[in-house]
Coordinates of N, CA and C in Angstrom, one line a residue:
M1019 N -6.4 -16.3 -22.6 CA -6.6 -15.5 -21.4 C -4.9 -14.8 -20.8
P1020 N -4.7 -14.1 -20.6 CA -3.1 -13.5 -20.5 C -2.6 -13.9 -18.9
Q1021 N -4.3 -13.9 -18.0 CA -3.7 -14.2 -16.9 C -3.1 -15.9 -16.4
L1022 N -3.4 -16.9 -17.3 CA -3.1 -18.1 -17.0 C -1.5 -18.5 -17.8
V1023 N -1.1 -17.7 -18.7 CA 0.1 -17.4 -19.4 C 1.2 -17.2 -18.5
P1024 N 2.4 -18.4 -18.3 CA 3.1 -18.1 -16.7 C 3.8 -16.8 -16.9
F1025 N 4.2 -16.5 -17.9 CA 5.0 -15.0 -17.8 C 4.3 -13.9 -17.3
F1026 N 3.1 -13.8 -18.0 CA 2.1 -12.4 -17.6 C 1.3 -12.9 -16.2
F1027 N 1.5 -14.2 -15.6 CA 1.0 -14.4 -14.3 C 2.1 -13.8 -13.3
V1028 N 3.5 -14.3 -13.7 CA 4.3 -14.1 -12.8 C 4.7 -12.3 -12.9
N1029 N 4.4 -11.7 -13.9 CA 4.6 -10.2 -13.9 C 3.6 -9.4 -13.2
Q1030 N 2.6 -10.0 -13.3 CA 1.1 -9.5 -12.5 C 1.3 -9.6 -11.1
V1031 N 2.0 -10.6 -10.7 CA 2.3 -11.3 -9.2 C 3.1 -10.0 -8.5
V1032 N 4.6 -10.3 -9.5 CA 5.8 -9.3 -9.1 C 5.0 -7.8 -9.0
F1033 N 4.0 -7.2 -9.7 CA 3.9 -6.1 -9.7 C 2.8 -5.6 -8.9
A1034 N 2.0 -6.8 -8.4 CA 0.8 -6.6 -7.2 C 1.8 -6.7 -6.0
F1035 N 2.7 -7.3 -5.8 CA 3.7 -7.1 -4.3 C 4.4 -6.0 -4.5
V1036 N 4.8 -5.7 -5.8 CA 5.8 -4.1 -5.4 C 4.5 -3.0 -5.0
I1037 N 3.5 -2.9 -5.6 CA 2.6 -2.0 -5.6 C 1.8 -2.3 -4.0
L1038 N 1.6 -3.3 -3.5 CA 1.2 -3.6 -2.3 C 2.4 -2.9 -1.0
T1039 N 3.4 -3.4 -1.4 CA 4.5 -2.8 -0.1 C 4.8 -1.4 -0.6
V1040 N 4.7 -0.9 -1.7 CA 4.7 0.8 -1.8 C 3.5 1.3 -1.0
L1041 N 2.6 1.0 -1.3 CA 1.1 1.3 -0.4 C 1.3 1.2 1.2
I1042 N 2.1 0.2 1.5 CA 1.7 -0.1 2.9 C 2.9 0.7 3.5
Y1043 N 4.1 0.9 2.7 CA 5.0 1.8 3.3 C 4.6 3.3 3.2
L1044 N 3.8 3.6 2.4 CA 3.7 5.2 2.3 C 2.3 5.2 3.1
F1045 N 1.4 4.4 3.2 CA 0.5 4.7 4.7 C 1.1 4.4 6.1
S1046 N 1.8 3.8 6.3 CA 2.4 3.6 7.6 C 3.7 4.9 7.8
K1047 N 3.9 5.5 6.7 CA 5.1 6.3 7.0 C 4.6 7.7 7.1
Y1048 N 3.4 8.3 6.1 CA 3.1 9.4 5.9 C 1.5 9.7 6.4
I1049 N 0.9 8.7 6.0 CA -0.9 8.8 6.0 C -1.6 8.9 7.6
L1050 N -0.8 7.5 8.2 CA -1.5 7.4 9.0 C -1.1 7.7 10.3
P1051 N 0.4 8.3 10.2 CA 0.5 9.0 11.5 C -0.5 10.5 11.5
R1052 N -0.5 11.0 10.6 CA -1.5 12.3 10.5 C -2.6 12.0 11.3
F1053 N -3.6 10.6 10.8 CA -4.4 10.5 11.5 C -4.5 10.5 13.0
V1054 N -3.2 10.0 13.3 CA -3.3 9.2 14.8 C -2.7 10.9 15.7
R1055 N -2.2 11.8 15.1 CA -2.0 13.1 15.9 C -3.3 13.7 15.3
I1056 N -4.1 13.6 14.6 CA -5.3 14.6 14.7 C -6.0 14.0 15.6
F1057 N -6.4 12.6 15.8 CA -6.9 12.0 17.0 C -6.8 12.5 18.1
I1058 N -5.5 12.2 18.3 CA -4.8 12.6 19.8 C -5.3 14.4 20.0
S1059 N -5.0 15.0 18.9 CA -5.0 16.0 19.5 C -6.9 16.6 19.5
R1060 N -7.6 15.7 19.1 CA -9.1 15.9 19.7 C -9.2 15.3 20.5
L1061 N -8.6 14.2 21.0 CA -8.6 13.8 22.3 C -8.4 14.7 23.3
Y1062 N -7.3 15.3 23.2 CA -7.0 16.1 24.6 C -7.8 18.0 24.2

């Protein structure tokens, strides 16, 4: 099982953190403000 080999495990953990940080940045910068603007415009 490659998950238990330390090299592959470290590689998977690093890529998981990189992908998570990129997704969180993209969502907080581009996607979520658009939804907030739409919600506020519908509220008024």
